[in-house]
PDB file of C-alpha atoms in Angstrom:
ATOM      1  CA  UNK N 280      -7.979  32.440  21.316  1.00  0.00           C
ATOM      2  CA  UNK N 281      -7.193  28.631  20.593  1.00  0.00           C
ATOM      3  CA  UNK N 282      -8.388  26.428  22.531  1.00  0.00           C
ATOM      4  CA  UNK N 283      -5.112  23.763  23.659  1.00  0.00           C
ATOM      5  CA  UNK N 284      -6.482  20.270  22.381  1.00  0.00           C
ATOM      6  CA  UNK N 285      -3.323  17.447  23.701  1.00  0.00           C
ATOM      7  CA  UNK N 286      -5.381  14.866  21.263  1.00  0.00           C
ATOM      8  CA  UNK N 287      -5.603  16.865  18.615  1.00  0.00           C
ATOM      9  CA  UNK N 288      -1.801  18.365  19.195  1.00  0.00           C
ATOM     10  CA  UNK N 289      -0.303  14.880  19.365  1.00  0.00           C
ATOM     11  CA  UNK N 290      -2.576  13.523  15.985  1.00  0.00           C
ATOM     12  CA  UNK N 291      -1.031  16.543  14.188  1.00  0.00           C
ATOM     13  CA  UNK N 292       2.753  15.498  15.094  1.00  0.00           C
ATOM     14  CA  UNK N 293       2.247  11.740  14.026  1.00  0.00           C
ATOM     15  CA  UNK N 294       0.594  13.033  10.969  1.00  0.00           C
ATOM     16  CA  UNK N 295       3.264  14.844   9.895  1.00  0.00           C
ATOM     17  CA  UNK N 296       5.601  12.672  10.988  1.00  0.00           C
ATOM     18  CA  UNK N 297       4.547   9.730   8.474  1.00  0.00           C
ATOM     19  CA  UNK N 298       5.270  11.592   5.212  1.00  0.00           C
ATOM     20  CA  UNK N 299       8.966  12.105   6.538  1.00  0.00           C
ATOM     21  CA  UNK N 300       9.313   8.784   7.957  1.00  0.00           C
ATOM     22  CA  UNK N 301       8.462   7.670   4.253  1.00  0.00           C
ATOM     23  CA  UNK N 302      10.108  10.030   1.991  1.00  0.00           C
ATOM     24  CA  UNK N 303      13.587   8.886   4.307  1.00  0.00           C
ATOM     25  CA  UNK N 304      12.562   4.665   4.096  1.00  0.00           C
ATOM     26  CA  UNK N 305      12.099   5.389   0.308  1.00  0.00           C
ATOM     27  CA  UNK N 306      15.504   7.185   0.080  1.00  0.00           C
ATOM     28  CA  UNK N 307      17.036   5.115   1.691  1.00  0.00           C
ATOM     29  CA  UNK N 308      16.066   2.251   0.087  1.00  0.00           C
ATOM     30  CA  UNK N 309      16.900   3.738  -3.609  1.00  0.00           C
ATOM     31  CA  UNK N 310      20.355   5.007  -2.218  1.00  0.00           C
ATOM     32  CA  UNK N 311      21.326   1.485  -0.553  1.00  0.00           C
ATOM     33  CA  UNK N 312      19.684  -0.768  -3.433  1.00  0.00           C
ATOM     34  CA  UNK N 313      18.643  -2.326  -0.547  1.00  0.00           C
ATOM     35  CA  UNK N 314      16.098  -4.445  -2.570  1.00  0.00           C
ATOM     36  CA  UNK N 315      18.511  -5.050  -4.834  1.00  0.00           C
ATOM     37  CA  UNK N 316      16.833  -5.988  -8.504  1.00  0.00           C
ATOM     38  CA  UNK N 317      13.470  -5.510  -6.963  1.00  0.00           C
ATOM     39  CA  UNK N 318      11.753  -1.606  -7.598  1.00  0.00           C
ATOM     40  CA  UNK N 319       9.790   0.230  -5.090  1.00  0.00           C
ATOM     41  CA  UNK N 320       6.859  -0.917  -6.515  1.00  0.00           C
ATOM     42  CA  UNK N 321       7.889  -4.484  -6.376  1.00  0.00           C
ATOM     43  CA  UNK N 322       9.156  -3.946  -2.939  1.00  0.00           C
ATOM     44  CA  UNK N 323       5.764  -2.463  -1.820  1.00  0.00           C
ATOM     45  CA  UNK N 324       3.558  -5.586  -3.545  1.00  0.00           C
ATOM     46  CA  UNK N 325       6.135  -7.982  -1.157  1.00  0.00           C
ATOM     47  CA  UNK N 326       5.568  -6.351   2.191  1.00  0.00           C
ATOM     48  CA  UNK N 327       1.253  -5.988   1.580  1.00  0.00           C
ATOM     49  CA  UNK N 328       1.389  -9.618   0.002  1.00  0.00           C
ATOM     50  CA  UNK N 329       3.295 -10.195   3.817  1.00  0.00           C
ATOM     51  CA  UNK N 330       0.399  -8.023   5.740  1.00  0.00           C
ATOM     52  CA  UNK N 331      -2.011  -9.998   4.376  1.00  0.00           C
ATOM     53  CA  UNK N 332      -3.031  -8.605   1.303  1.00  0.00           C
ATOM     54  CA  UNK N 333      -3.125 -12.006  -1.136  1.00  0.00           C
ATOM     55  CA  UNK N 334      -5.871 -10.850  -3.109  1.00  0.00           C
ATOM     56  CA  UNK N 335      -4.366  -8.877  -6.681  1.00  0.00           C
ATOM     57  CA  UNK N 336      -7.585  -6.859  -6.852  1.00  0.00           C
ATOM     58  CA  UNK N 337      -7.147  -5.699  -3.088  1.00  0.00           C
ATOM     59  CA  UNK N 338      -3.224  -4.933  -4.179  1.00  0.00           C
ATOM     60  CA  UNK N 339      -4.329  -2.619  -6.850  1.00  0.00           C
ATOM     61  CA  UNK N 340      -6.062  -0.546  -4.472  1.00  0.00           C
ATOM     62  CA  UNK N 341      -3.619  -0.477  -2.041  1.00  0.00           C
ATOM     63  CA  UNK N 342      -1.051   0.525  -4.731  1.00  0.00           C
ATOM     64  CA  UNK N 343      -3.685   2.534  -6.561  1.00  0.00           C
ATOM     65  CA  UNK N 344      -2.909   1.300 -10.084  1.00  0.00           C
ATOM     66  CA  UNK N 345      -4.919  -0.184 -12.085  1.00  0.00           C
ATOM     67  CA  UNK N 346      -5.704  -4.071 -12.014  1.00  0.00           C
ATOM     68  CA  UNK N 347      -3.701  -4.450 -15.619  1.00  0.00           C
ATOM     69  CA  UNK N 348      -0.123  -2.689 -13.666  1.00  0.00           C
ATOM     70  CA  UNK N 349      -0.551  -5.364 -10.739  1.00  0.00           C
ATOM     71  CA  UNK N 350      -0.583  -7.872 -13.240  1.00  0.00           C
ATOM     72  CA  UNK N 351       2.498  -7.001 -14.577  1.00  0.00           C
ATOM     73  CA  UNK N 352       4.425  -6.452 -11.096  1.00  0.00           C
ATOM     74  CA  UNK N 353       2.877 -10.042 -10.104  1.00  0.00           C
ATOM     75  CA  UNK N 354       4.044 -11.759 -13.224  1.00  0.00           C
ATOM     76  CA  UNK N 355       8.003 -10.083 -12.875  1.00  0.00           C
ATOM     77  CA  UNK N 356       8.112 -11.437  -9.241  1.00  0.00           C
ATOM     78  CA  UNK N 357       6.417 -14.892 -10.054  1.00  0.00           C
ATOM     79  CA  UNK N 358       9.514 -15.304 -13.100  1.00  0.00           C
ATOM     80  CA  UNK N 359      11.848 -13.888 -10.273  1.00  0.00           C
ATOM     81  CA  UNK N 360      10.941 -16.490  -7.892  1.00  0.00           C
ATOM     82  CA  UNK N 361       9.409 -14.047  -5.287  1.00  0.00           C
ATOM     83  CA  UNK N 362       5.546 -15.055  -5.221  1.00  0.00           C
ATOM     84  CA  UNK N 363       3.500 -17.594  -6.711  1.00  0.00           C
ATOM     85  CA  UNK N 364      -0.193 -18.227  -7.104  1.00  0.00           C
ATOM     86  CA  UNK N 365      -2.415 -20.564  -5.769  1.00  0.00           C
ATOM     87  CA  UNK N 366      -5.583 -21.384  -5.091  1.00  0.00           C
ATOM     88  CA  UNK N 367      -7.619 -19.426  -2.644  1.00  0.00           C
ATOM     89  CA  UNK N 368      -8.993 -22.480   0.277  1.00  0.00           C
ATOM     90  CA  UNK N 369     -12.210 -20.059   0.998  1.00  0.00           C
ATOM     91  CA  UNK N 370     -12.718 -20.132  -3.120  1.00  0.00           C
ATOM     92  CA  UNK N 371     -11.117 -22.607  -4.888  1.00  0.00           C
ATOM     93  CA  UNK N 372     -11.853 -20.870  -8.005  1.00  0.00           C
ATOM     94  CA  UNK N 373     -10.078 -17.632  -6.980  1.00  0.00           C
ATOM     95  CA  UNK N 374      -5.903 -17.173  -6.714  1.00  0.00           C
ATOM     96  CA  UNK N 375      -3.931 -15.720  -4.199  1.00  0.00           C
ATOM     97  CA  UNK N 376      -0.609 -14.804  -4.142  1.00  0.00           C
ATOM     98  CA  UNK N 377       1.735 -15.915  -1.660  1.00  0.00           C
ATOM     99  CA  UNK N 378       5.464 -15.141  -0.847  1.00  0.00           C
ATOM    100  CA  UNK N 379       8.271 -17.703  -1.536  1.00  0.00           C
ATOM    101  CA  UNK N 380      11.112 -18.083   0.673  1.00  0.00           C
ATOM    102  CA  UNK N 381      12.740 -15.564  -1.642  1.00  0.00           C
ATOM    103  CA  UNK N 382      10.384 -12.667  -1.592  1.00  0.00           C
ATOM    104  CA  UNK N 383       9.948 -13.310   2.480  1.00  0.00           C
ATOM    105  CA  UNK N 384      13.633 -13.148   3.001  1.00  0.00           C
ATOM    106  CA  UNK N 385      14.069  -9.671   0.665  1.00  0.00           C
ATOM    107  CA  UNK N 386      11.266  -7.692   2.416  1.00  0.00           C
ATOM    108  CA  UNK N 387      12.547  -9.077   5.744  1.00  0.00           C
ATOM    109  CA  UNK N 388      16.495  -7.857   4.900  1.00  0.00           C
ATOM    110  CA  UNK N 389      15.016  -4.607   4.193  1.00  0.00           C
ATOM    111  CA  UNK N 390      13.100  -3.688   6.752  1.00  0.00           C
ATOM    112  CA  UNK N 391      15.781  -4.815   8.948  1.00  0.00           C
ATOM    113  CA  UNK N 392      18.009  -2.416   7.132  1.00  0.00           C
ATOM    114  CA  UNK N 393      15.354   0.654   7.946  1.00  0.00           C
ATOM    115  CA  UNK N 394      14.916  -0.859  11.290  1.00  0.00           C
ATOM    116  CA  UNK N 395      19.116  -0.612  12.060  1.00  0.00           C
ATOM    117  CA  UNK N 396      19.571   2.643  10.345  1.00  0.00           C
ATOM    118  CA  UNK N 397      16.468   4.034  12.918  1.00  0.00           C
ATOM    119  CA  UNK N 398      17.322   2.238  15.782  1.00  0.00           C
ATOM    120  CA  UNK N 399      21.270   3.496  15.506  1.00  0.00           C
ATOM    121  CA  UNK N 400      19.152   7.231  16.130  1.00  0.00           C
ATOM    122  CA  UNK N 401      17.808   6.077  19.883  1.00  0.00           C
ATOM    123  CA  UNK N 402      20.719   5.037  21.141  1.00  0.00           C
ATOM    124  CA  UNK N 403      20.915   8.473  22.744  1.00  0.00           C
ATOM    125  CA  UNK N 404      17.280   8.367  24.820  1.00  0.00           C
ATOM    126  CA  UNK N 405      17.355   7.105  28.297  1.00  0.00           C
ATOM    127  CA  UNK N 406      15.565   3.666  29.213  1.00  0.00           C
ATOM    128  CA  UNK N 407      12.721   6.180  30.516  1.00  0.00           C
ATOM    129  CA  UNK N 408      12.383   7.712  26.893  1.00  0.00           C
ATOM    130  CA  UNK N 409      12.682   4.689  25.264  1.00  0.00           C
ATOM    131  CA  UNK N 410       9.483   3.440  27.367  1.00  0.00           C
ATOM    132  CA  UNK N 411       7.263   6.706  27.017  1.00  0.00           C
ATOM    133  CA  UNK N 412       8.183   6.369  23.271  1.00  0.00           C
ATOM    134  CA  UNK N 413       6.975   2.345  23.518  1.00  0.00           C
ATOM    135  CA  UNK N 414       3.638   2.860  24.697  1.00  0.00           C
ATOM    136  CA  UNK N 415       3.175   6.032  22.457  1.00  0.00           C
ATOM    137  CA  UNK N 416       3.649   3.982  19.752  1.00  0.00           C
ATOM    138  CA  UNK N 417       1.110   1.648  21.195  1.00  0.00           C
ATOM    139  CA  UNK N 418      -1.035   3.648  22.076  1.00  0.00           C
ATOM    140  CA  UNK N 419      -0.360   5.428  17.890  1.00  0.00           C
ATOM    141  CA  UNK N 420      -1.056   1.962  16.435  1.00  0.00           C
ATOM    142  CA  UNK N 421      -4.095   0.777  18.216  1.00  0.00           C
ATOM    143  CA  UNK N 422      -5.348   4.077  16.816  1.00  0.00           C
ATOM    144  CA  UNK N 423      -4.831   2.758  13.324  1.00  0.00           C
ATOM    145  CA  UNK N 424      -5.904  -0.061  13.364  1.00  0.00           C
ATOM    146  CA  UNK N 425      -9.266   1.342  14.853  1.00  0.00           C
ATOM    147  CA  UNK N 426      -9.176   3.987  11.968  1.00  0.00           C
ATOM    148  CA  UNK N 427      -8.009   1.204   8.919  1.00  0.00           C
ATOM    149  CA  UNK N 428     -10.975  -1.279  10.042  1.00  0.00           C
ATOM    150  CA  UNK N 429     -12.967   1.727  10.355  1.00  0.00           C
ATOM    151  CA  UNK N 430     -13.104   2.625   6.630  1.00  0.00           C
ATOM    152  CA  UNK N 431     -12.424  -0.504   4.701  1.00  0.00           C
ATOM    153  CA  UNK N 432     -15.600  -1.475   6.328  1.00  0.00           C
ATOM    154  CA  UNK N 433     -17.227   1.478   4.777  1.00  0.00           C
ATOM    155  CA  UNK N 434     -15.370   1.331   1.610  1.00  0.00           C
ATOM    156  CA  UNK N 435     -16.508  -1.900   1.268  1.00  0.00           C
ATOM    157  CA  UNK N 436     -20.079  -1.501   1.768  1.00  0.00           C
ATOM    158  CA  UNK N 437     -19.842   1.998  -0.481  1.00  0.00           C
ATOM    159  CA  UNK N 438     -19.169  -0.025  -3.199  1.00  0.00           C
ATOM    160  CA  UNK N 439     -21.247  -2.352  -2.909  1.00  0.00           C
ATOM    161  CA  UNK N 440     -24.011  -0.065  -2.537  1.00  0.00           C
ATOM    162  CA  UNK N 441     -23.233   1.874  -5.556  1.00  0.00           C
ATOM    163  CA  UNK N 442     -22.089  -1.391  -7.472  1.00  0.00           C
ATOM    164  CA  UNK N 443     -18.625   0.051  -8.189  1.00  0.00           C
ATOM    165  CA  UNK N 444     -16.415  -1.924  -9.617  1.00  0.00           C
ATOM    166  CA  UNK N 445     -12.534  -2.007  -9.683  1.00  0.00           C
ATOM    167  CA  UNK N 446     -12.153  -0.637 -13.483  1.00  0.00           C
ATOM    168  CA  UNK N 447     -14.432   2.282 -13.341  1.00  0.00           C
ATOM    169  CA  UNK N 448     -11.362   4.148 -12.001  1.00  0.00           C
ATOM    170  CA  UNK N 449      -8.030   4.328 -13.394  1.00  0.00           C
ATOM    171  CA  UNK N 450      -5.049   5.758 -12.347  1.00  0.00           C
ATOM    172  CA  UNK N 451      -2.391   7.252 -14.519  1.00  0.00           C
ATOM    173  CA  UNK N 452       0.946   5.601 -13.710  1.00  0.00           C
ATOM    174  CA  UNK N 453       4.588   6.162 -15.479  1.00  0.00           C
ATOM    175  CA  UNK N 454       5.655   4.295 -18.369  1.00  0.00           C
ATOM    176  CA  UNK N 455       8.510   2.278 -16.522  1.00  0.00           C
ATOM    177  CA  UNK N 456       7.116   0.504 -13.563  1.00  0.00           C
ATOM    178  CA  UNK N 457      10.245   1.361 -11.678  1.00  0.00           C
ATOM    179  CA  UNK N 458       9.901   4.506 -11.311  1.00  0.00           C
ATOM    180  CA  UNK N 459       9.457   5.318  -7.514  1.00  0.00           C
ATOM    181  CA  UNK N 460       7.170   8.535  -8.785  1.00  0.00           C
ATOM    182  CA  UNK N 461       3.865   7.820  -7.426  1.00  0.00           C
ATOM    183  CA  UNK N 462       1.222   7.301  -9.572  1.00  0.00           C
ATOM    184  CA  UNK N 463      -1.069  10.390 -10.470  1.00  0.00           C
ATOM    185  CA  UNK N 464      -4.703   9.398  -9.942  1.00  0.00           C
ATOM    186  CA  UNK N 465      -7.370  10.348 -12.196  1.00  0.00           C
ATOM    187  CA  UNK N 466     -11.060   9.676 -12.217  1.00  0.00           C
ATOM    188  CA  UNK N 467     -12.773   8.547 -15.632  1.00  0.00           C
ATOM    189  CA  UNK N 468     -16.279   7.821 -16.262  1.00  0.00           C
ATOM    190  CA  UNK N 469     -17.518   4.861 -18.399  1.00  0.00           C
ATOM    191  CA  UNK N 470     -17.925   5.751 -21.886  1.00  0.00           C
ATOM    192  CA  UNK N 471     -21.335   5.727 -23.434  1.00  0.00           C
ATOM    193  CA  UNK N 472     -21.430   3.049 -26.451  1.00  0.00           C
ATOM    194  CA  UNK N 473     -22.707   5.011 -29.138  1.00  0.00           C
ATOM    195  CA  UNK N 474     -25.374   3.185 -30.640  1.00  0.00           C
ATOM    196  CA  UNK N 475     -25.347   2.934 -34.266  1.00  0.00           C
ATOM    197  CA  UNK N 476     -27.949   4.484 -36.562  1.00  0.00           C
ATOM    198  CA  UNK N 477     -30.417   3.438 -39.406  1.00  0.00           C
ATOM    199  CA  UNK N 478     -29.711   4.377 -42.519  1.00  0.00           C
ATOM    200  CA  UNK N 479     -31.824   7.678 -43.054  1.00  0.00           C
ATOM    201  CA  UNK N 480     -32.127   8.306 -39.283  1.00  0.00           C
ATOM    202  CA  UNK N 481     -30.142  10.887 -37.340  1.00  0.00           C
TER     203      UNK N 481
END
């Protein structure tokens, strides 16, 4: 017989609840061209560059693409007036990319798009829903952000450990950037460089 487990129970629900919360935001977004020019892709490089992530080797992981596809998504928004580089004040000799007024206004027009089109749902729930569902969502994202600075922290000292660095995986993205497919990751290993023989050796 099954033991009842609330925690467990309730981590299940939100777990399955994120995958359906994204595939509608995504949908939504393509069916609105709420972005307008901007792809997915594009869209999802504005809003980490807005949590924080300034760092193009950091965005290629969170996008899992390789280091050479961030380049290109960086450079299209840079011409489009949506980010720009600049020099990183803990290492002046590293870049960081930072949102214009432009690419801050676009992600914030979205999301408040999402936010209208999910809000118009609770209209329905009494003020005593709409508080039990405020501090489960509280309670949902302190949770997260235990669990996120959880494993970068042992991400991070995993590869440094090993001495892993960025290209020794790839990932296998379309041909069109703006696809909204997600890539399909693959794991290579380093070729060997064959080392060339002596004449009259095999």
């Amino acid at each position: 017989m099954t033991r009842h487990n609330p925690p467990f129970d309730h981590a299940l629900r939100v777990l399955r609840l994120i995958p359906r919360l994204n595939r509608w935001a995504v949908a939504s977004v393509q069916a609105n061209r709420l972005g307008g020019e901007l792809s997915l892709r594009q869209l999802t490089v504005l809003y980490a560059i807005r949590e924080g992530i300034s760092s193009p080797r950091h965005l290629a992981r969170r996008l899992r693409v390789t280091p050479a596809v961030i380049t290109g998504l960086l450079d299209r928004l840079e011409r489009h007036g949506y980010v720009r580089r600049e020099a990183d004040p803990d290492d002046r000799r590293r870049l960081r990319m930072v949102l214009t007024e432009a690419g801050l206004t676009v992600g914030q027009q979205v999301q408040q798009a999402l936010a209208n089109d999910l809000a118009a749902q609770f209209t329905s729930a009494s003020p005593t829903e709409l508080k039990a569902l405020d501090r489960a969502m509280d309670l949902v994202e302190r949770a997260l952000v235990a669990l996120e600075n959880r494993t970068s922290t042992s991400l991070d000292c995993g590869a440094e450990e090993d001495g892993v660095e960025d290209d020794e995986e790839t990932w296998d993205p379309p041909a069109d950037e703006r696809s909204p497919a997600e890539p399909r990751a693959r794991s290579v290993r380093t070729a060997r460089r064959k080392t060339p023989t002596k004449s009259g050796q095999k």
